[in-house]
Amino acid sequence: MSSNASATVSMQYRAPGGSTVSPSITTLAPYNAMASGTIDISAGTASGVQFVLNFGSVASPTAVLIDNTNLYEMAVWAQGLSSTPFHIAAGGVFLLAQPVSCTSVPMSACSIVTTTAQVSAGTVDYLVFGDP
């Protein structure tokens, strides 16, 4: 039996002209398996150290949430591609949510990578939803 992870992004901002705008987008990400974890990053960890997110039994993700609670910016490598990383600032969040897993190139792996030497210890939390 499939369940749904509901991913909602809400923003509030002042538009040109002064009116307040509050859009909200919700996507349902069906799943039969999930994985979650916390990656501990020790003080003294060098720049360029890779930490692999454990997808567990999820082979075709419909949702991936990465919460950078670390004090430093982190690079994210999807599919192990270090040539095209994107970065998450300290305190930032990355969210992928989709109603089905992509068939052409589904995300099958994801890593976070330190972008600077870690002076203080920190963590990165993650959730993965999808099908085995």
Coordinates of C-alpha atoms in Angstrom, one line a residue:
M1 CA 0.0 0.0 0.0
S2 CA 1.4 3.4 -1.0
S3 CA 1.4 6.4 1.2
N4 CA 1.9 10.1 0.3
A5 CA 4.5 12.5 1.7
S6 CA 3.0 16.0 1.3
A7 CA 5.6 18.6 0.6
T8 CA 4.4 22.2 0.9
V9 CA 6.4 25.3 0.2
S10 CA 4.9 28.6 1.3
M11 CA 6.4 32.1 0.9
Q12 CA 5.3 35.6 1.8
Y13 CA 6.8 38.6 0.2
R14 CA 6.0 42.2 -0.8
A15 CA 5.4 42.6 -4.5
P16 CA 6.2 45.7 -6.5
G17 CA 3.5 48.2 -5.6
G18 CA 3.4 47.1 -2.0
S19 CA 0.9 44.3 -1.8
T20 CA 1.7 41.2 0.2
V21 CA 1.7 38.0 -1.8
S22 CA 1.5 34.6 -0.1
P23 CA 1.8 31.7 -2.7
S24 CA 1.8 28.1 -1.5
I25 CA 2.6 25.0 -3.6
T26 CA 1.9 21.4 -2.4
T27 CA 3.1 18.3 -4.1
L28 CA 2.2 14.8 -3.1
A29 CA 5.1 12.3 -3.3
P30 CA 3.9 8.7 -3.1
Y31 CA 6.1 6.2 -1.4
N32 CA 6.3 2.6 -0.3
A33 CA 9.7 3.0 1.4
M34 CA 11.5 5.7 3.2
A35 CA 14.9 6.4 4.7
S36 CA 16.1 9.1 7.1
G37 CA 19.3 10.0 8.9
T38 CA 21.5 12.5 10.5
I39 CA 25.1 13.0 9.2
D40 CA 27.4 14.1 12.0
I41 CA 30.3 16.3 10.8
S42 CA 33.1 16.5 13.3
A43 CA 35.1 19.6 14.1
G44 CA 38.3 19.4 12.2
T45 CA 36.8 17.7 9.1
A46 CA 38.7 18.9 6.0
S47 CA 37.2 20.6 3.0
G48 CA 36.1 18.2 0.2
V49 CA 35.0 15.3 2.5
Q50 CA 32.0 13.4 1.0
F51 CA 29.2 12.0 3.1
V52 CA 26.7 9.7 1.3
L53 CA 23.0 9.9 2.1
N54 CA 21.8 6.4 2.8
F55 CA 18.7 5.8 0.6
G56 CA 18.1 2.4 2.3
S57 CA 15.6 0.5 0.2
V58 CA 14.5 3.5 -1.8
A59 CA 15.6 3.0 -5.4
S60 CA 13.3 5.6 -7.1
P61 CA 12.9 8.7 -4.9
T62 CA 9.8 10.8 -5.2
A63 CA 11.0 13.2 -2.4
V64 CA 14.3 14.1 -0.9
L65 CA 14.7 16.7 1.9
I66 CA 18.1 17.9 3.0
D67 CA 18.3 20.2 6.0
N68 CA 21.7 21.8 6.5
T69 CA 21.8 22.4 10.2
N70 CA 25.6 22.6 10.0
L71 CA 27.3 25.9 10.6
Y72 CA 28.9 25.8 7.1
E73 CA 27.9 25.8 3.4
M74 CA 27.7 22.3 2.0
A75 CA 27.9 21.1 -1.6
V76 CA 25.4 18.5 -2.8
W77 CA 26.3 15.9 -5.4
A78 CA 23.3 14.2 -7.1
Q79 CA 24.1 11.0 -8.9
G80 CA 27.7 11.3 -7.6
L81 CA 28.4 14.1 -10.1
S82 CA 31.0 16.3 -8.5
S83 CA 31.3 18.3 -11.8
T84 CA 27.8 19.9 -11.3
P85 CA 27.2 20.3 -7.6
F86 CA 24.8 22.8 -6.1
H87 CA 25.3 24.3 -2.6
I88 CA 23.2 24.7 0.5
A89 CA 24.0 27.6 2.8
A90 CA 24.2 27.0 6.5
G91 CA 20.6 26.8 7.8
G92 CA 19.4 26.2 4.2
V93 CA 17.1 23.4 2.9
F94 CA 17.0 21.5 -0.4
L95 CA 13.7 19.8 -1.4
L96 CA 12.9 17.6 -4.3
A97 CA 9.3 16.6 -4.4
Q98 CA 7.5 15.0 -7.4
P99 CA 4.4 12.9 -8.0
V100 CA 6.4 10.2 -9.8
S101 CA 10.1 9.4 -10.0
C102 CA 11.7 10.6 -13.2
T103 CA 12.0 7.7 -15.7
S104 CA 14.9 9.2 -17.8
V105 CA 17.4 9.8 -15.1
P106 CA 15.9 9.1 -11.6
M107 CA 18.0 10.3 -8.6
S108 CA 19.7 7.2 -7.4
A109 CA 22.4 8.7 -5.2
C110 CA 23.1 11.9 -3.3
S111 CA 26.0 13.1 -1.2
I112 CA 26.9 16.2 0.8
V113 CA 30.4 17.5 0.7
T114 CA 32.2 19.9 3.0
T115 CA 33.2 23.1 1.2
T116 CA 35.5 24.4 3.9
A117 CA 37.3 23.0 6.9
Q118 CA 34.9 22.5 9.7
V119 CA 35.9 24.5 12.8
S120 CA 32.8 23.4 14.8
A121 CA 30.9 20.1 14.7
G122 CA 27.6 20.1 13.0
T123 CA 24.9 17.9 11.4
V124 CA 22.9 17.5 8.2
D125 CA 19.5 15.8 8.4
Y126 CA 17.8 14.1 5.5
L127 CA 14.6 12.3 4.5
V128 CA 14.1 10.2 1.4
F129 CA 10.8 8.8 0.1
G130 CA 10.0 6.6 -2.9
D131 CA 9.8 3.1 -4.2
P132 CA 12.1 0.1 -3.6

